Coordinates of C-alpha atoms in Angstrom, one line a residue:
Chain C
M1 CA 39.3 -40.6 -59.1
A2 CA 42.4 -38.6 -59.9
A3 CA 45.7 -40.2 -59.1
P4 CA 47.3 -38.7 -56.0
P5 CA 50.1 -36.3 -57.0
V6 CA 53.5 -37.8 -56.5
T7 CA 55.2 -36.3 -53.6
D8 CA 58.9 -36.9 -53.1
P9 CA 60.2 -35.6 -49.8
E10 CA 63.3 -34.3 -51.7
V11 CA 61.3 -32.3 -54.2
T12 CA 58.9 -30.5 -51.9
A13 CA 59.9 -27.0 -51.0
P14 CA 61.4 -26.5 -47.6
V15 CA 58.9 -25.0 -45.1
T16 CA 60.2 -21.6 -44.3
P17 CA 58.9 -19.4 -41.5
E18 CA 57.6 -16.9 -44.1
L19 CA 55.6 -19.7 -45.8
E20 CA 54.2 -20.8 -42.5
H21 CA 53.3 -17.3 -41.6
A22 CA 51.5 -16.8 -45.0
A23 CA 49.6 -20.1 -44.5
G24 CA 48.6 -19.0 -41.0
K25 CA 47.3 -15.7 -42.4
A26 CA 45.4 -17.4 -45.2
E27 CA 43.8 -19.7 -42.6
A28 CA 42.8 -16.8 -40.4
R29 CA 41.3 -15.0 -43.4
R30 CA 39.3 -18.2 -44.3
G31 CA 38.0 -18.4 -40.7
F32 CA 37.0 -14.7 -40.8
L33 CA 35.2 -15.1 -44.1
I34 CA 33.2 -18.1 -42.8
A35 CA 32.2 -16.2 -39.7
L36 CA 31.4 -13.0 -41.7
P37 CA 27.8 -13.5 -42.7
S38 CA 26.7 -14.4 -39.1
F39 CA 28.8 -11.5 -37.8
I40 CA 27.1 -9.0 -40.1
Y41 CA 23.7 -10.4 -39.3
L42 CA 24.2 -10.3 -35.5
V43 CA 25.7 -6.8 -35.7
L44 CA 22.7 -5.5 -37.8
L45 CA 19.9 -7.3 -35.9
F46 CA 21.4 -7.5 -32.5
V47 CA 24.2 -5.1 -31.6
I48 CA 22.7 -2.1 -33.4
P49 CA 19.2 -2.7 -31.9
L50 CA 20.7 -3.0 -28.4
G51 CA 22.4 0.3 -29.0
L52 CA 19.1 1.9 -30.2
V53 CA 17.3 0.8 -27.0
F54 CA 20.1 2.5 -25.0
V55 CA 19.8 5.7 -27.1
Y56 CA 16.0 5.7 -26.8
S57 CA 16.2 5.5 -23.0
F58 CA 17.5 9.0 -23.0
A59 CA 15.0 10.4 -25.5
T60 CA 11.8 12.5 -24.9
R61 CA 8.2 12.2 -26.0
D62 CA 6.3 14.9 -27.8
A63 CA 2.7 16.0 -27.0
T64 CA 1.3 13.1 -29.1
G65 CA 3.4 10.5 -27.3
Q66 CA 5.7 10.0 -30.2
T67 CA 9.4 9.5 -29.3
V68 CA 11.6 12.3 -30.4
L69 CA 15.3 11.8 -30.5
E70 CA 16.3 15.1 -29.0
D71 CA 16.4 16.9 -25.6
W72 CA 18.3 14.0 -24.1
N73 CA 17.5 13.5 -20.5
L74 CA 17.5 11.2 -17.5
E75 CA 13.8 11.4 -16.8
S76 CA 13.1 7.7 -17.7
Y77 CA 15.8 6.6 -15.3
K78 CA 14.5 8.8 -12.5
R79 CA 11.1 7.2 -12.9
L80 CA 12.7 3.8 -12.2
F81 CA 13.0 4.8 -8.6
S82 CA 9.3 5.7 -8.1
T83 CA 7.3 3.5 -5.7
E84 CA 5.2 1.9 -8.4
V85 CA 8.3 0.7 -10.4
L86 CA 10.2 -0.4 -7.3
E87 CA 7.2 -2.4 -6.1
I88 CA 7.0 -4.2 -9.5
F89 CA 10.8 -4.8 -9.4
L90 CA 10.7 -6.2 -5.9
R91 CA 7.8 -8.5 -6.7
S92 CA 9.6 -9.8 -9.8
L93 CA 12.8 -10.3 -7.9
V94 CA 11.0 -12.2 -5.1
L95 CA 9.0 -14.4 -7.5
A96 CA 12.2 -15.1 -9.6
A97 CA 14.2 -16.0 -6.5
L98 CA 11.3 -18.2 -5.1
T99 CA 11.1 -19.9 -8.5
T100 CA 14.8 -20.6 -8.6
G101 CA 14.8 -21.8 -5.0
I102 CA 11.8 -24.2 -5.5
C103 CA 13.3 -25.6 -8.7
L104 CA 16.6 -26.2 -7.1
I105 CA 15.2 -28.0 -4.0
V106 CA 13.0 -30.2 -6.1
C107 CA 15.3 -30.8 -9.0
Y108 CA 18.5 -31.6 -7.2
P109 CA 17.2 -34.9 -5.7
F110 CA 15.4 -35.5 -9.0
A111 CA 18.6 -35.1 -11.1
F112 CA 20.4 -37.2 -8.5
Y113 CA 17.8 -39.9 -8.9
I114 CA 18.2 -40.0 -12.7
A115 CA 22.0 -39.9 -12.5
T116 CA 22.1 -42.9 -10.2
R117 CA 20.0 -45.2 -12.4
T118 CA 21.4 -47.7 -14.9
P119 CA 22.2 -46.2 -18.3
R120 CA 19.1 -47.7 -19.9
V121 CA 16.6 -46.4 -17.3
R122 CA 18.5 -43.1 -17.3
N123 CA 17.9 -42.6 -21.0
I124 CA 14.2 -43.2 -20.7
L125 CA 13.9 -40.9 -17.7
L126 CA 15.9 -38.2 -19.5
I127 CA 13.7 -38.4 -22.6
L128 CA 10.7 -37.9 -20.3
V129 CA 12.3 -34.6 -19.1
M130 CA 13.1 -33.5 -22.7
I131 CA 9.5 -33.8 -23.9
P132 CA 8.1 -31.0 -21.7
F133 CA 11.4 -29.1 -22.2
W134 CA 10.8 -28.9 -25.9
S135 CA 7.0 -28.5 -25.8
N136 CA 5.4 -25.3 -26.6
F137 CA 5.8 -22.9 -23.6
L138 CA 2.6 -21.0 -24.3
V139 CA 0.5 -24.2 -24.4
R140 CA 2.1 -25.5 -21.2
T141 CA 1.2 -22.2 -19.4
Y142 CA -2.3 -22.2 -20.9
A143 CA -2.8 -25.7 -19.4
W144 CA -2.5 -24.1 -15.9
R145 CA -5.0 -21.4 -16.8
V146 CA -7.5 -24.2 -17.4
L147 CA -6.4 -26.1 -14.2
L148 CA -6.4 -23.1 -11.8
G149 CA -9.7 -21.4 -13.0
S150 CA -12.7 -21.3 -10.7
E151 CA -14.4 -23.9 -12.9
G152 CA -11.2 -25.9 -13.3
P153 CA -10.6 -29.5 -12.2
L154 CA -8.7 -28.5 -9.0
S155 CA -11.6 -26.4 -7.8
Q156 CA -14.1 -29.1 -8.8
L157 CA -12.1 -31.6 -6.9
S158 CA -12.3 -29.4 -3.8
V159 CA -16.1 -29.2 -4.2
L160 CA -16.3 -32.9 -4.7
L161 CA -14.5 -33.5 -1.4
G162 CA -16.9 -31.2 0.4
G163 CA -14.8 -28.1 0.3
E164 CA -15.3 -24.6 -1.1
P165 CA -14.7 -23.9 -4.8
F166 CA -11.6 -21.8 -5.1
R167 CA -9.7 -19.9 -7.7
L168 CA -5.9 -19.5 -7.7
L169 CA -5.9 -17.9 -11.1
F170 CA -4.8 -14.3 -11.3
T171 CA -2.8 -14.4 -8.0
N172 CA 0.9 -14.4 -7.3
V173 CA 0.7 -18.1 -6.4
A174 CA -0.6 -18.9 -9.8
V175 CA 2.2 -17.0 -11.4
L176 CA 4.7 -18.8 -9.2
I177 CA 3.3 -22.2 -10.1
G178 CA 3.4 -21.2 -13.8
L179 CA 7.0 -20.0 -13.5
V180 CA 8.2 -23.2 -11.7
Y181 CA 6.4 -25.3 -14.2
G182 CA 7.7 -23.4 -17.2
F183 CA 11.4 -23.2 -16.2
M184 CA 11.9 -26.4 -14.2
P185 CA 13.4 -28.4 -17.1
F186 CA 16.1 -25.7 -17.4
M187 CA 17.2 -26.7 -13.8
V188 CA 17.1 -30.4 -14.3
L189 CA 19.3 -30.7 -17.3
P190 CA 22.5 -28.8 -16.1
L191 CA 22.2 -30.5 -12.7
Y192 CA 21.9 -33.9 -14.3
A193 CA 24.9 -33.1 -16.7
A194 CA 27.1 -32.1 -13.7
L195 CA 26.1 -35.2 -11.6
E196 CA 26.6 -37.5 -14.6
R197 CA 30.0 -36.2 -15.4
M198 CA 31.2 -36.5 -11.8
D199 CA 33.8 -39.0 -10.9
W200 CA 31.9 -41.3 -8.5
R201 CA 35.0 -43.0 -7.4
L202 CA 35.6 -39.9 -5.2
V203 CA 32.4 -40.7 -3.4
E204 CA 33.6 -44.3 -3.0
A205 CA 36.9 -43.1 -1.6
A206 CA 35.1 -40.9 0.9
R207 CA 33.0 -43.9 2.0
D208 CA 36.2 -46.0 2.3
L209 CA 37.5 -43.3 4.6
Y210 CA 34.5 -44.0 6.9
A211 CA 32.4 -41.0 5.8
D212 CA 28.7 -41.8 6.2
G213 CA 26.4 -41.3 3.3
W214 CA 25.3 -37.8 4.3
T215 CA 28.9 -36.6 4.9
A216 CA 30.1 -38.0 1.6
F217 CA 27.3 -36.2 -0.1
R218 CA 27.9 -32.9 1.6
K219 CA 31.7 -33.0 1.3
V220 CA 32.1 -34.6 -2.1
T221 CA 29.0 -34.8 -4.3
L222 CA 27.6 -31.4 -3.6
P223 CA 30.8 -29.4 -4.1
L224 CA 31.5 -31.3 -7.3
S225 CA 28.0 -30.7 -8.7
M226 CA 28.2 -26.9 -8.0
P227 CA 28.8 -25.9 -11.6
G228 CA 25.4 -27.6 -12.4
V229 CA 23.7 -25.7 -9.5
V230 CA 25.1 -22.4 -10.7
A231 CA 24.2 -23.0 -14.4
G232 CA 20.7 -24.2 -13.6
S233 CA 20.0 -21.4 -11.2
I234 CA 21.0 -18.7 -13.7
L235 CA 19.0 -20.5 -16.5
V236 CA 15.9 -20.4 -14.3
F237 CA 16.4 -17.0 -12.6
I238 CA 17.0 -14.9 -15.8
P239 CA 13.9 -16.0 -17.8
S240 CA 11.8 -15.8 -14.6
L241 CA 12.8 -12.2 -14.0
G242 CA 11.9 -11.2 -17.5
A243 CA 8.9 -13.5 -17.9
Y244 CA 6.0 -12.1 -19.9
V245 CA 3.7 -14.9 -21.0
T246 CA 3.3 -16.5 -17.6
P247 CA 2.2 -13.3 -15.7
A248 CA 0.1 -12.2 -18.7
L249 CA -1.9 -15.5 -18.7
L250 CA -1.9 -16.5 -15.0
G251 CA -1.5 -13.2 -13.2
G252 CA -4.0 -10.5 -12.5
A253 CA -3.9 -6.7 -12.5
R254 CA -2.2 -6.7 -9.2
T255 CA 0.5 -9.2 -10.1
V256 CA 2.3 -7.2 -12.8
L257 CA 5.9 -8.3 -13.3
M258 CA 8.8 -6.6 -15.0
G259 CA 8.2 -8.5 -18.3
D260 CA 4.6 -7.5 -18.8
Y261 CA 5.3 -4.0 -17.4
I262 CA 7.9 -3.4 -20.1
V263 CA 5.6 -4.8 -22.8
S264 CA 2.7 -2.5 -21.7
Q265 CA 5.1 0.5 -22.0
F266 CA 5.5 -0.3 -25.7
L267 CA 2.2 -1.7 -26.7
A268 CA -0.3 0.2 -24.5
A269 CA 1.3 3.3 -22.9
R270 CA 3.5 4.0 -25.9
N271 CA 6.2 5.3 -23.7
W272 CA 9.2 4.0 -25.5
P273 CA 11.9 5.9 -23.6
F274 CA 10.7 4.7 -20.3
G275 CA 10.2 1.1 -21.6
S276 CA 13.8 1.2 -22.9
A277 CA 15.1 2.4 -19.5
L278 CA 13.2 -0.5 -17.9
S279 CA 14.7 -3.0 -20.2
F280 CA 18.2 -1.8 -19.4
A281 CA 17.4 -1.8 -15.7
V282 CA 16.3 -5.5 -15.9
M283 CA 19.4 -6.5 -17.9
F284 CA 21.6 -4.7 -15.3
V285 CA 19.9 -6.7 -12.4
M286 CA 20.3 -9.9 -14.4
L287 CA 24.0 -9.2 -15.0
L288 CA 24.5 -8.4 -11.3
A289 CA 22.7 -11.6 -10.2
T290 CA 24.7 -13.7 -12.7
I291 CA 28.1 -12.3 -11.5
F292 CA 27.0 -12.7 -7.8
Y293 CA 26.0 -16.3 -8.5
F294 CA 29.2 -17.2 -10.3
R295 CA 31.2 -15.7 -7.4
A296 CA 29.2 -17.6 -4.8
G297 CA 29.5 -20.8 -6.9
A298 CA 33.2 -20.4 -7.3
K299 CA 33.7 -19.9 -3.6
T300 CA 32.1 -23.2 -2.6
L301 CA 34.3 -25.1 -5.0
Chain A
M1 CA 28.1 -45.2 -11.3
N2 CA 28.6 -48.2 -9.1
E3 CA 26.6 -50.1 -6.6
G4 CA 28.7 -48.9 -3.6
T5 CA 27.8 -45.2 -4.1
R6 CA 24.2 -45.7 -5.1
P7 CA 21.9 -44.5 -2.3
R8 CA 20.1 -47.4 -0.5
G9 CA 17.0 -48.1 1.5
W10 CA 14.7 -45.3 2.5
V11 CA 16.9 -42.6 0.9
D12 CA 16.5 -44.2 -2.5
R13 CA 12.7 -44.6 -2.0
L14 CA 12.4 -41.0 -1.1
L15 CA 14.3 -40.0 -4.2
A16 CA 12.0 -42.2 -6.3
L17 CA 8.9 -40.7 -4.7
N18 CA 10.2 -37.2 -5.5
A19 CA 10.9 -38.2 -9.1
W20 CA 7.4 -39.6 -9.6
V21 CA 5.9 -36.4 -8.1
V22 CA 8.0 -34.3 -10.5
Y23 CA 6.9 -36.4 -13.5
L24 CA 3.3 -36.1 -12.4
F25 CA 3.7 -32.3 -12.2
F26 CA 5.3 -32.3 -15.7
Y27 CA 2.6 -34.4 -17.4
A28 CA -0.7 -34.0 -15.5
P29 CA -1.5 -30.5 -17.0
I30 CA -0.5 -31.6 -20.5
V31 CA -2.6 -34.8 -20.3
L32 CA -5.6 -33.0 -18.9
L33 CA -5.4 -30.4 -21.7
I34 CA -5.4 -33.1 -24.3
V35 CA -8.3 -34.9 -22.7
F36 CA -10.4 -31.8 -22.4
S37 CA -9.8 -30.9 -26.1
F38 CA -12.0 -33.9 -26.9
N39 CA -14.8 -32.6 -24.7
D40 CA -18.1 -31.9 -26.6
N41 CA -19.3 -29.2 -24.1
E42 CA -19.1 -25.5 -24.8
N43 CA -18.1 -25.0 -21.2
V44 CA -14.5 -26.1 -20.7
G45 CA -14.8 -27.3 -17.1
I46 CA -17.8 -29.6 -17.6
W47 CA -17.3 -33.0 -19.2
T48 CA -20.2 -34.3 -21.3
Q49 CA -19.0 -36.7 -24.0
P50 CA -16.0 -37.2 -26.2
S51 CA -16.1 -35.7 -29.7
L52 CA -13.9 -34.3 -32.4
R53 CA -16.1 -31.2 -32.7
W54 CA -13.5 -28.6 -31.8
Y55 CA -11.0 -30.1 -34.1
G56 CA -13.5 -29.8 -36.9
E57 CA -14.2 -26.2 -36.0
M58 CA -10.5 -25.5 -35.8
F59 CA -9.9 -26.6 -39.4
Q60 CA -12.8 -24.5 -40.6
D61 CA -11.6 -21.4 -38.7
E62 CA -10.0 -19.2 -41.3
R63 CA -8.0 -17.1 -38.9
V64 CA -6.5 -20.2 -37.2
M65 CA -5.6 -21.7 -40.5
G66 CA -4.2 -18.4 -41.8
A67 CA -2.1 -18.0 -38.6
L68 CA -0.9 -21.5 -39.0
R69 CA 0.2 -20.9 -42.6
N70 CA 2.1 -17.8 -41.5
S71 CA 3.8 -19.7 -38.7
L72 CA 4.9 -22.5 -41.1
I73 CA 6.3 -20.0 -43.7
V74 CA 8.2 -18.1 -41.1
A75 CA 9.6 -21.2 -39.4
F76 CA 10.6 -22.7 -42.7
F77 CA 12.8 -19.8 -43.8
A78 CA 14.0 -18.9 -40.3
T79 CA 15.2 -22.5 -39.8
I80 CA 17.0 -22.8 -43.1
V81 CA 18.8 -19.4 -42.9
S82 CA 19.7 -19.7 -39.2
T83 CA 20.9 -23.3 -39.6
V84 CA 23.3 -22.4 -42.4
L85 CA 24.6 -19.2 -40.6
G86 CA 24.7 -20.8 -37.2
T87 CA 26.7 -23.8 -38.5
M88 CA 29.2 -21.5 -40.3
L89 CA 29.5 -19.5 -37.1
A90 CA 30.2 -22.6 -35.1
I91 CA 32.9 -23.9 -37.5
A92 CA 34.6 -20.5 -37.6
L93 CA 34.6 -20.1 -33.8
E94 CA 35.7 -23.7 -33.1
R95 CA 38.2 -24.5 -35.9
Y96 CA 39.8 -21.1 -36.8
R97 CA 41.8 -18.4 -35.1
F98 CA 41.3 -14.9 -36.5
R99 CA 41.2 -11.4 -35.3
G100 CA 37.9 -10.4 -33.7
R101 CA 37.1 -14.0 -32.7
G102 CA 36.8 -13.1 -29.0
T103 CA 34.3 -10.3 -29.7
L104 CA 32.3 -12.4 -32.1
D105 CA 32.2 -15.2 -29.4
G106 CA 30.7 -12.8 -27.0
I107 CA 28.1 -11.4 -29.4
A108 CA 27.2 -14.9 -30.4
Y109 CA 26.1 -15.9 -26.9
L110 CA 24.3 -12.7 -26.0
P111 CA 21.0 -13.4 -27.7
I112 CA 20.7 -16.5 -25.5
I113 CA 21.2 -14.7 -22.3
I114 CA 19.0 -11.6 -23.1
P115 CA 15.4 -12.1 -22.1
D116 CA 12.9 -12.3 -25.0
V117 CA 11.1 -9.2 -23.8
T118 CA 14.3 -7.1 -24.3
M119 CA 14.9 -8.8 -27.6
A120 CA 11.4 -7.9 -28.7
V121 CA 11.9 -4.3 -27.6
M122 CA 15.2 -4.0 -29.4
L123 CA 13.8 -5.3 -32.7
L124 CA 10.7 -3.2 -32.5
I125 CA 12.8 0.0 -32.3
F126 CA 15.2 -1.3 -34.9
F127 CA 12.6 -2.0 -37.5
F128 CA 10.8 1.3 -36.7
Q129 CA 14.0 3.2 -37.2
A130 CA 15.1 1.3 -40.3
F131 CA 11.8 1.7 -42.0
G132 CA 11.8 5.4 -41.2
M133 CA 15.3 5.8 -42.7
L134 CA 14.4 3.8 -45.8
D135 CA 11.3 5.8 -46.4
E136 CA 13.2 9.1 -46.0
A137 CA 16.3 8.1 -48.1
L138 CA 14.8 6.0 -50.9
G139 CA 11.1 6.6 -50.6
I140 CA 10.5 2.8 -50.1
N141 CA 7.5 2.3 -47.9
L142 CA 7.9 -0.9 -45.9
S143 CA 5.8 -2.2 -43.0
A144 CA 6.0 -5.0 -40.5
G145 CA 4.9 -8.4 -41.7
L146 CA 6.1 -11.9 -42.3
L147 CA 9.5 -10.6 -43.5
T148 CA 10.3 -8.8 -40.2
I149 CA 9.1 -11.8 -38.2
T150 CA 11.4 -14.1 -40.2
L151 CA 14.4 -11.7 -39.8
A152 CA 13.7 -11.4 -36.1
H153 CA 13.5 -15.2 -35.7
I154 CA 16.7 -15.7 -37.5
A155 CA 18.4 -13.2 -35.2
F156 CA 17.7 -15.3 -32.1
C157 CA 18.0 -18.7 -33.7
I158 CA 21.5 -18.3 -35.1
S159 CA 23.0 -18.4 -31.6
F160 CA 21.2 -21.5 -30.5
V161 CA 22.2 -23.4 -33.7
A162 CA 25.8 -22.3 -33.2
I163 CA 25.8 -23.6 -29.6
V164 CA 24.5 -27.0 -30.5
V165 CA 26.8 -27.4 -33.5
R166 CA 29.8 -26.2 -31.6
A167 CA 29.2 -28.6 -28.8
R168 CA 29.3 -31.4 -31.3
L169 CA 32.4 -30.0 -33.1
S170 CA 34.3 -29.7 -29.8
Q171 CA 33.7 -33.4 -29.1
L172 CA 35.1 -34.4 -32.5
D173 CA 38.7 -35.3 -32.9
S174 CA 40.1 -32.9 -35.5
S175 CA 42.6 -35.7 -36.5
L176 CA 39.8 -37.2 -38.6
E177 CA 39.8 -34.0 -40.7
E178 CA 43.6 -34.0 -40.9
A179 CA 43.5 -37.7 -41.9
A180 CA 41.2 -36.8 -44.8
A181 CA 43.7 -34.0 -45.8
D182 CA 46.5 -36.6 -45.7
L183 CA 44.5 -38.8 -48.0
Y184 CA 44.5 -35.9 -50.6
A185 CA 41.0 -34.7 -49.9
N186 CA 40.8 -31.0 -50.7
R187 CA 39.2 -28.7 -48.1
W188 CA 35.7 -28.9 -49.6
Q189 CA 35.9 -32.7 -49.9
A190 CA 37.2 -33.0 -46.3
F191 CA 34.3 -30.8 -45.1
R192 CA 31.6 -32.6 -47.1
K193 CA 32.8 -36.1 -46.6
V194 CA 34.2 -36.0 -43.1
T195 CA 33.3 -32.9 -41.1
L196 CA 29.7 -32.5 -42.2
P197 CA 28.6 -36.2 -41.7
L198 CA 30.2 -36.1 -38.3
I199 CA 28.6 -32.9 -37.1
A200 CA 25.3 -33.8 -38.9
P201 CA 23.5 -34.7 -35.6
G202 CA 24.6 -31.4 -34.2
V203 CA 23.3 -29.6 -37.3
A204 CA 20.0 -31.5 -37.3
G205 CA 19.6 -30.9 -33.5
G206 CA 20.3 -27.2 -34.1
A207 CA 17.9 -27.0 -37.0
L208 CA 15.1 -28.7 -34.9
L209 CA 15.8 -26.3 -32.0
A210 CA 15.6 -23.4 -34.4
L211 CA 12.3 -24.8 -35.8
T212 CA 10.9 -25.2 -32.3
L213 CA 11.9 -21.8 -31.2
S214 CA 10.5 -20.2 -34.3
L215 CA 7.2 -22.1 -34.0
D216 CA 6.8 -21.3 -30.3
D217 CA 7.8 -17.7 -30.1
V218 CA 5.2 -15.3 -28.8
V219 CA 6.9 -12.2 -27.4
V220 CA 9.3 -11.2 -30.2
T221 CA 6.7 -12.0 -32.9
Q222 CA 4.0 -9.9 -31.2
F223 CA 6.3 -6.9 -31.3
V224 CA 7.5 -7.2 -34.9
S225 CA 4.4 -8.5 -36.7
G226 CA 2.1 -6.0 -38.4
A227 CA -1.6 -6.1 -38.9
G228 CA -2.7 -9.2 -40.7
S229 CA 0.5 -11.1 -40.2
T230 CA 0.0 -13.0 -36.9
T231 CA 1.5 -16.4 -36.3
L232 CA -0.3 -19.2 -34.6
P233 CA 1.1 -18.7 -31.1
V234 CA 0.5 -14.9 -31.2
Y235 CA -3.1 -15.6 -32.3
V236 CA -3.7 -18.2 -29.6
F237 CA -2.1 -15.9 -27.0
G238 CA -4.5 -13.2 -27.9
L239 CA -7.5 -15.6 -27.6
V240 CA -6.3 -17.0 -24.3
R241 CA -6.0 -13.5 -22.7
R242 CA -9.7 -13.1 -23.4
G243 CA -10.6 -16.5 -21.8
V244 CA -10.5 -20.2 -22.0
T245 CA -12.4 -21.9 -24.8
P246 CA -12.6 -25.5 -26.0
L247 CA -11.3 -24.4 -29.4
I248 CA -8.1 -23.2 -27.8
N249 CA -7.8 -26.6 -26.2
A250 CA -7.9 -28.2 -29.6
V251 CA -5.4 -25.8 -31.2
S252 CA -3.1 -26.2 -28.1
T253 CA -3.2 -30.0 -28.4
V254 CA -2.2 -29.8 -32.0
M255 CA 0.7 -27.5 -31.2
L256 CA 1.8 -29.7 -28.3
V257 CA 1.7 -32.9 -30.4
A258 CA 3.7 -31.1 -33.2
S259 CA 6.5 -30.2 -30.7
M260 CA 6.5 -33.7 -29.3
V261 CA 6.9 -35.1 -32.8
L262 CA 9.9 -32.7 -33.3
V263 CA 11.5 -34.1 -30.2
G264 CA 11.0 -37.6 -31.4
I265 CA 12.6 -36.8 -34.8
S266 CA 15.5 -35.0 -33.0
L267 CA 16.3 -38.0 -30.8
G268 CA 16.0 -40.4 -33.8
F269 CA 18.4 -38.3 -35.8
Q270 CA 21.0 -38.3 -33.1
R271 CA 21.0 -42.1 -32.8
G272 CA 21.3 -42.6 -36.6
A273 CA 24.1 -40.1 -37.0
E274 CA 26.1 -41.5 -34.2
A275 CA 26.2 -44.9 -35.9
R276 CA 27.4 -43.2 -39.1
G277 CA 30.0 -41.2 -37.2
Q278 CA 31.4 -44.4 -35.7
R279 CA 31.6 -45.9 -39.2
L280 CA 33.7 -43.0 -40.4
A281 CA 36.1 -43.4 -37.5
D282 CA 37.4 -46.5 -39.3
P283 CA 40.3 -45.4 -41.6
E284 CA 39.4 -47.7 -44.5
A285 CA 35.8 -46.5 -44.5
L286 CA 37.1 -42.9 -44.5
L287 CA 39.3 -43.6 -47.6
E288 CA 36.4 -45.2 -49.3
E289 CA 34.1 -42.2 -48.6
I290 CA 36.6 -39.7 -49.9
S291 CA 37.4 -41.7 -53.1
A292 CA 33.8 -42.3 -53.9
D293 CA 33.7 -39.4 -56.4

């Protein structure tokens, strides 16, 4: 190891503002250089592609269905307001809202239960949430296809109990079950984080001031956990609205959602301009929902 | 949490009941899938006897094995590149002030918010345009394949790695890095001996998240993969759309177990690295680490 250089306070150069400024600039340059590779990568494979989708949404198709980047028009956007598209949009919105609502109602008490256990038990319970959270989404959705089929265990159970065989597969209900199952962990974790971070002494203070359990929860716990409610709802709502795998596997021809509708525009109908316009419409709705939710969440605080 | 605020009596019992129902909901489908993958019958719904028949067929199925190999190749490179880039991005955003930082911060989070269908559409159009331009300008004829899949996976993994590493960095006391500098460590030494070991759990967590995301992705891969370059999830997705077979049950079980092993490793990593981080918080240990070479 090299001997540390001798530093005598009297010998070191005085720190001038210029020197400090130069050091600050060098530091800024270093930060910029560290960020540069990711920056270039994200611009190239994220920002530019996003711009391309925007450009394509105004393009036209030639007789063979190929997209031509000329004769810019708003036809694709006009088609967004046709009954067919509005119906799919509405169905997606309702299903996404229902998914978010069900997840919230079930997960709040669930997260509350975990947060109020001893640290040891809490850790085990959390790991049990993390496992499905990390598990393959496709496989987890596929499991429901097996479960809900007409020869599936649920239907067999019904026959065993003397009922009729039934098939939920390829219905809106099946898609809803799949969405709730797929995105529920996204709701649990932010809710748990918010409840765990909370200062529980405030609840005690409320109880000391003769608030009953329910009042203390309503006036203290619930408002304090609002950031978790907002974060969880957004994390569930956004992927539900754009879901593709779930409706593709569990839904039928009459349960098309935005996600698989967009995909079909690219892989089947080969209408890229319309598909691009659809993508932008979905992103716009998501943005609106997010802003609305943040506003609503901020108000209750 | 203290005893006074913990719900009591029937409220607590209701909460517990709700929790058990949620866990049952989480695990029953998974367990059932695993059990049925050991079913000998051709018909998925009818149980005959346990056997490893479908696992045997899986290993002999050339398309399944080919898709698995593609998945592993893509995941390997996507994880390495996105972990390095994502960690650098996290360090730059968390520890430095520079012009354009705010913009970069916004761009870095966008891939997480944007739904994967949109991401898939974006990259499909991008590669289509880029290949067209390359062909026109240089006469290079490229087509979609493992390279485009890997490039696409890196694009959405960087942000996730950056978020995980950044969360770890923001918890860290930057005074430890300053202490290393005071002890005459140069920047590289301070980074390698102090910062890196301290953020290691974050980096490992980010890498495992990237690996999981890459191994699981269906939508983006389906859009950017060419003929003959399907990954395992895309191949399975195609099979499932045509119907349920015992073979898919076996492949699914393997995929499921693989992702569970990854969670286990991730949790283990975090425990181990935390202990190491605590050791470094001791000034004498810090001096020893720095002077070790």
